[in-house]
mmCIF file of C-alpha atoms in Angstrom:
data_model
loop_
_atom_site.group_PDB
_atom_site.id
_atom_site.type_symbol
_atom_site.label_atom_id
_atom_site.label_comp_id
_atom_site.label_asym_id
_atom_site.label_seq_id
_atom_site.Cartn_x
_atom_site.Cartn_y
_atom_site.Cartn_z
ATOM 1 C CA MET A 165 -3.526 63.437 -23.400
ATOM 2 C CA SER A 166 -2.613 59.752 -23.849
ATOM 3 C CA LEU A 167 -4.122 57.536 -26.527
ATOM 4 C CA TYR A 168 -3.912 54.518 -24.245
ATOM 5 C CA PHE A 169 -6.241 53.456 -21.473
ATOM 6 C CA ASP A 170 -5.057 54.123 -17.924
ATOM 7 C CA ASN A 171 -3.820 50.810 -16.477
ATOM 8 C CA GLU A 172 -4.783 51.960 -12.961
ATOM 9 C CA LYS A 173 -8.450 51.706 -13.986
ATOM 10 C CA LEU A 174 -8.117 48.250 -15.557
ATOM 11 C CA PHE A 175 -9.148 46.259 -12.454
ATOM 12 C CA ASP A 176 -11.833 46.914 -9.848
ATOM 13 C CA ALA A 177 -11.493 46.479 -6.070
ATOM 14 C CA GLU A 178 -12.436 42.776 -6.287
ATOM 15 C CA GLY A 179 -9.671 42.079 -8.812
ATOM 16 C CA HIS A 180 -11.882 41.712 -11.888
ATOM 17 C CA LEU A 181 -11.576 43.668 -15.119
ATOM 18 C CA THR A 182 -13.704 46.807 -15.184
ATOM 19 C CA ASP A 183 -16.223 47.393 -17.968
ATOM 20 C CA ASP A 184 -14.049 50.218 -19.280
ATOM 21 C CA GLY A 185 -11.052 47.864 -19.179
ATOM 22 C CA LEU A 186 -12.941 45.248 -21.196
ATOM 23 C CA TYR A 187 -13.937 47.868 -23.769
ATOM 24 C CA ALA A 188 -10.333 49.091 -23.930
ATOM 25 C CA LEU A 189 -9.168 45.524 -24.502
ATOM 26 C CA LYS A 190 -11.764 45.022 -27.257
ATOM 27 C CA ASP A 191 -10.911 48.358 -28.904
ATOM 28 C CA GLY A 192 -7.157 47.812 -28.620
ATOM 29 C CA THR A 193 -6.470 50.948 -26.610
ATOM 30 C CA LEU A 194 -4.476 49.161 -23.902
ATOM 31 C CA ASP A 195 -0.718 49.527 -23.901
ATOM 32 C CA ASP A 196 1.439 46.395 -24.046
ATOM 33 C CA LEU A 197 1.588 45.939 -20.278
ATOM 34 C CA GLY A 198 -2.157 46.461 -19.863
ATOM 35 C CA ALA A 199 -2.961 44.041 -22.701
ATOM 36 C CA LEU A 200 -0.648 41.457 -21.152
ATOM 37 C CA GLU A 201 -2.233 41.864 -17.705
ATOM 38 C CA ALA A 202 -5.756 41.635 -19.159
ATOM 39 C CA ALA A 203 -4.921 38.555 -21.238
ATOM 40 C CA GLU A 204 -3.335 36.859 -18.234
ATOM 41 C CA HIS A 205 -6.381 37.655 -16.113
ATOM 42 C CA LEU A 206 -8.756 36.291 -18.775
ATOM 43 C CA SER A 207 -6.765 33.048 -18.868
ATOM 44 C CA PHE A 208 -7.809 32.141 -15.335
ATOM 45 C CA CYS A 209 -10.925 34.231 -14.506
ATOM 46 C CA ASP A 210 -14.068 32.617 -15.929
ATOM 47 C CA TYR A 211 -16.285 35.514 -14.807
ATOM 48 C CA CYS A 212 -14.341 38.115 -16.793
ATOM 49 C CA LEU A 213 -13.925 35.746 -19.729
ATOM 50 C CA LEU A 214 -17.716 35.322 -19.946
ATOM 51 C CA ARG A 215 -18.183 39.102 -19.810
ATOM 52 C CA TYR A 216 -15.542 39.623 -22.511
ATOM 53 C CA THR A 217 -17.069 36.896 -24.708
ATOM 54 C CA ALA A 218 -20.526 38.478 -24.346
ATOM 55 C CA LEU A 219 -19.014 41.838 -25.273
ATOM 56 C CA ILE A 220 -17.462 40.392 -28.426
ATOM 57 C CA ASP A 221 -20.650 38.477 -29.317
ATOM 58 C CA ALA A 222 -22.623 41.719 -29.068
ATOM 59 C CA ALA A 223 -20.331 43.379 -31.635
ATOM 60 C CA PRO A 224 -21.519 43.662 -35.240
ATOM 61 C CA ALA A 225 -20.804 40.662 -37.454
ATOM 62 C CA CYS A 226 -18.286 42.601 -39.553
ATOM 63 C CA LEU A 227 -16.101 43.079 -36.445
ATOM 64 C CA GLN A 228 -16.297 39.402 -35.483
ATOM 65 C CA GLN A 229 -14.690 38.237 -38.737
ATOM 66 C CA PRO A 230 -10.915 38.318 -39.144
ATOM 67 C CA MET A 231 -9.527 41.178 -41.187
ATOM 68 C CA ARG A 232 -7.967 38.758 -43.698
ATOM 69 C CA ASP A 233 -8.366 35.133 -44.632
ATOM 70 C CA LEU A 234 -5.902 33.023 -42.672
ATOM 71 C CA ILE A 235 -6.544 29.710 -44.447
ATOM 72 C CA PRO A 236 -3.897 30.132 -47.219
ATOM 73 C CA GLN A 237 -1.287 31.207 -44.695
ATOM 74 C CA VAL A 238 -2.044 28.262 -42.404
ATOM 75 C CA GLN A 239 -2.024 25.849 -45.343
ATOM 76 C CA ASN A 240 1.384 27.155 -46.438
ATOM 77 C CA LEU A 241 2.744 26.700 -42.933
ATOM 78 C CA MET A 242 1.348 23.160 -42.839
ATOM 79 C CA ARG A 243 2.996 22.344 -46.191
ATOM 80 C CA LEU A 244 6.298 23.729 -44.965
ATOM 81 C CA ARG A 245 6.093 21.732 -41.727
ATOM 82 C CA ARG A 246 5.209 18.532 -43.650
ATOM 83 C CA PHE A 247 8.176 19.113 -45.984
ATOM 84 C CA ARG A 248 10.506 19.591 -43.018
ATOM 85 C CA ILE A 249 9.248 16.452 -41.283
ATOM 86 C CA LEU A 250 9.612 14.320 -44.414
ATOM 87 C CA THR A 251 13.018 15.802 -45.161
ATOM 88 C CA ASN A 252 14.197 15.098 -41.630
ATOM 89 C CA ARG A 253 12.972 11.501 -41.878
ATOM 90 C CA TYR A 254 14.783 10.887 -45.157
ATOM 91 C CA VAL A 255 17.949 12.582 -43.934
ATOM 92 C CA SER A 256 17.860 10.441 -40.798
ATOM 93 C CA ALA A 257 17.291 7.300 -42.849
ATOM 94 C CA ALA A 258 20.125 8.211 -45.216
ATOM 95 C CA ALA A 259 22.449 8.881 -42.282
ATOM 96 C CA ALA A 260 21.529 5.505 -40.779
ATOM 97 C CA VAL A 261 22.280 3.755 -44.080
ATOM 98 C CA VAL A 262 25.625 5.517 -44.407
ATOM 99 C CA LEU A 263 26.497 4.640 -40.804
ATOM 100 C CA ALA A 264 25.462 1.014 -41.339
ATOM 101 C CA PHE A 265 27.620 0.753 -44.472
ATOM 102 C CA ALA A 266 30.536 2.403 -42.685
ATOM 103 C CA LEU A 267 30.290 -0.001 -39.749
ATOM 104 C CA TRP A 268 29.786 -2.956 -42.047
ATOM 105 C CA ASN A 269 32.739 -1.885 -44.163
ATOM 106 C CA PHE A 270 34.824 -1.578 -40.992
ATOM 107 C CA THR A 271 33.920 -5.085 -39.897
ATOM 108 C CA ALA A 272 34.284 -6.498 -43.427
ATOM 109 C CA LEU A 273 37.793 -5.102 -43.828
ATOM 110 C CA GLY A 274 39.012 -6.191 -40.426
ATOM 111 C CA SER A 275 38.635 -5.574 -36.748
ATOM 112 C CA PRO A 276 40.931 -3.364 -34.663
ATOM 113 C CA ARG A 277 42.922 -6.496 -33.742
ATOM 114 C CA ASP A 278 44.002 -6.771 -37.365
ATOM 115 C CA VAL A 279 45.222 -3.166 -37.395
ATOM 116 C CA THR A 280 48.241 -3.984 -35.205
ATOM 117 C CA ALA A 281 49.720 -6.152 -37.955
ATOM 118 C CA PRO A 282 49.417 -4.112 -41.137
ATOM 119 C CA ALA A 283 49.205 -6.122 -44.326
ATOM 120 C CA PRO A 284 52.042 -5.692 -46.801
ATOM 121 C CA ARG A 285 51.204 -3.379 -49.631
ATOM 122 C CA GLN A 286 50.498 -5.127 -52.874
ATOM 123 C CA ALA A 287 52.693 -4.167 -55.763
ATOM 124 C CA GLY A 288 50.012 -4.846 -58.392
ATOM 125 C CA PRO A 289 47.310 -2.459 -59.556
ATOM 126 C CA ARG A 290 44.436 -1.671 -57.240
ATOM 127 C CA PRO A 291 41.085 -3.231 -58.124
ATOM 128 C CA SER A 292 38.547 -0.976 -59.769
ATOM 129 C CA PHE A 293 35.677 0.507 -57.834
ATOM 130 C CA GLY A 294 33.247 -1.835 -59.576
ATOM 131 C CA LEU A 295 35.158 -4.913 -58.422
ATOM 132 C CA TRP A 296 35.513 -3.523 -54.920
ATOM 133 C CA TRP A 297 31.783 -2.748 -54.834
ATOM 134 C CA ASP A 298 30.864 -6.221 -56.093
ATOM 135 C CA ASP A 299 33.073 -7.821 -53.446
ATOM 136 C CA THR A 300 31.625 -5.558 -50.762
ATOM 137 C CA VAL A 301 28.003 -6.211 -51.696
ATOM 138 C CA SER A 302 28.539 -9.970 -52.051
ATOM 139 C CA GLY A 303 30.276 -10.008 -48.660
ATOM 140 C CA PHE A 304 27.323 -8.170 -47.154
ATOM 141 C CA TYR A 305 24.846 -10.623 -48.611
ATOM 142 C CA ASP A 306 26.962 -13.595 -47.548
ATOM 143 C CA GLY A 307 27.074 -12.251 -43.998
ATOM 144 C CA LEU A 308 23.339 -11.580 -44.040
ATOM 145 C CA ASN A 309 22.685 -15.068 -45.391
ATOM 146 C CA ASP A 310 24.835 -16.606 -42.625
ATOM 147 C CA THR A 311 23.036 -14.572 -39.989
ATOM 148 C CA LEU A 312 19.603 -15.587 -41.256
ATOM 149 C CA HIS A 313 20.714 -19.222 -41.539
ATOM 150 C CA ASN A 314 21.945 -19.191 -37.927
ATOM 151 C CA PHE A 315 18.712 -17.547 -36.824
ATOM 152 C CA THR A 316 16.681 -20.215 -38.638
ATOM 153 C CA LEU A 317 18.718 -23.010 -37.033
ATOM 154 C CA ALA A 318 18.259 -21.481 -33.584
ATOM 155 C CA ALA A 319 14.504 -21.129 -34.155
ATOM 156 C CA GLU A 320 14.226 -24.730 -35.385
ATOM 157 C CA ASN A 321 16.170 -26.015 -32.353
ATOM 158 C CA SER A 322 13.951 -24.021 -30.004
ATOM 159 C CA LEU A 323 10.825 -25.330 -31.706
ATOM 160 C CA ALA A 324 12.114 -28.926 -31.486
ATOM 161 C CA GLN A 325 12.831 -28.456 -27.768
ATOM 162 C CA LEU A 326 9.327 -27.092 -27.190
ATOM 163 C CA GLN A 327 7.757 -30.000 -29.065
ATOM 164 C CA HIS A 328 9.870 -32.495 -27.105
ATOM 165 C CA HIS A 329 8.873 -30.782 -23.840
ATOM 166 C CA GLU A 330 5.169 -30.935 -24.792
ATOM 167 C CA GLN A 331 5.403 -34.606 -25.773
ATOM 168 C CA SER A 332 7.210 -35.527 -22.566
ATOM 169 C CA GLY A 333 4.594 -33.570 -20.585
ATOM 170 C CA LYS A 334 1.718 -35.428 -22.319
ATOM 171 C CA ALA A 335 3.456 -38.763 -21.760
ATOM 172 C CA ALA A 336 3.882 -37.976 -18.037
ATOM 173 C CA LYS A 337 0.175 -37.085 -17.716
ATOM 174 C CA GLY A 338 -0.831 -40.235 -19.609
ATOM 175 C CA ASP A 339 0.972 -42.523 -17.120
#
């Protein structure tokens, strides 16, 4: 004698779940294939879903509650997911900064055109890391300052052209 419900008796002639099949689903006496078929059927059949919901609602209150509290487990999963998201953001930001410094350092030290003519090696001592860093940072800020200055000049020229265009348009309408 099998402990599981007979899958042949799960559906009636019209294709709906039988009452015995619904009870077997509620009691957990369906095998894996039967439970999968019943769950798939409930996902699209409103008639059987209403019958199954009514069956569960008619159960005693102690059976309607979960066997254990899921809130701590869900909260832990949410904390873990939040940590992963924040970590991924900071790792991405750090990688972008490193890439930006690498590209900036590449452009600050010379373009590929300069690579064809290698500079002669200096015989003196190499500068310390602090001096190199100061030169690098000051070069970055000088380049940023030049870029912002050029942007400001371009914006001022565009604004002057717009003002000139407006004044010439008003003068043409006034004539």
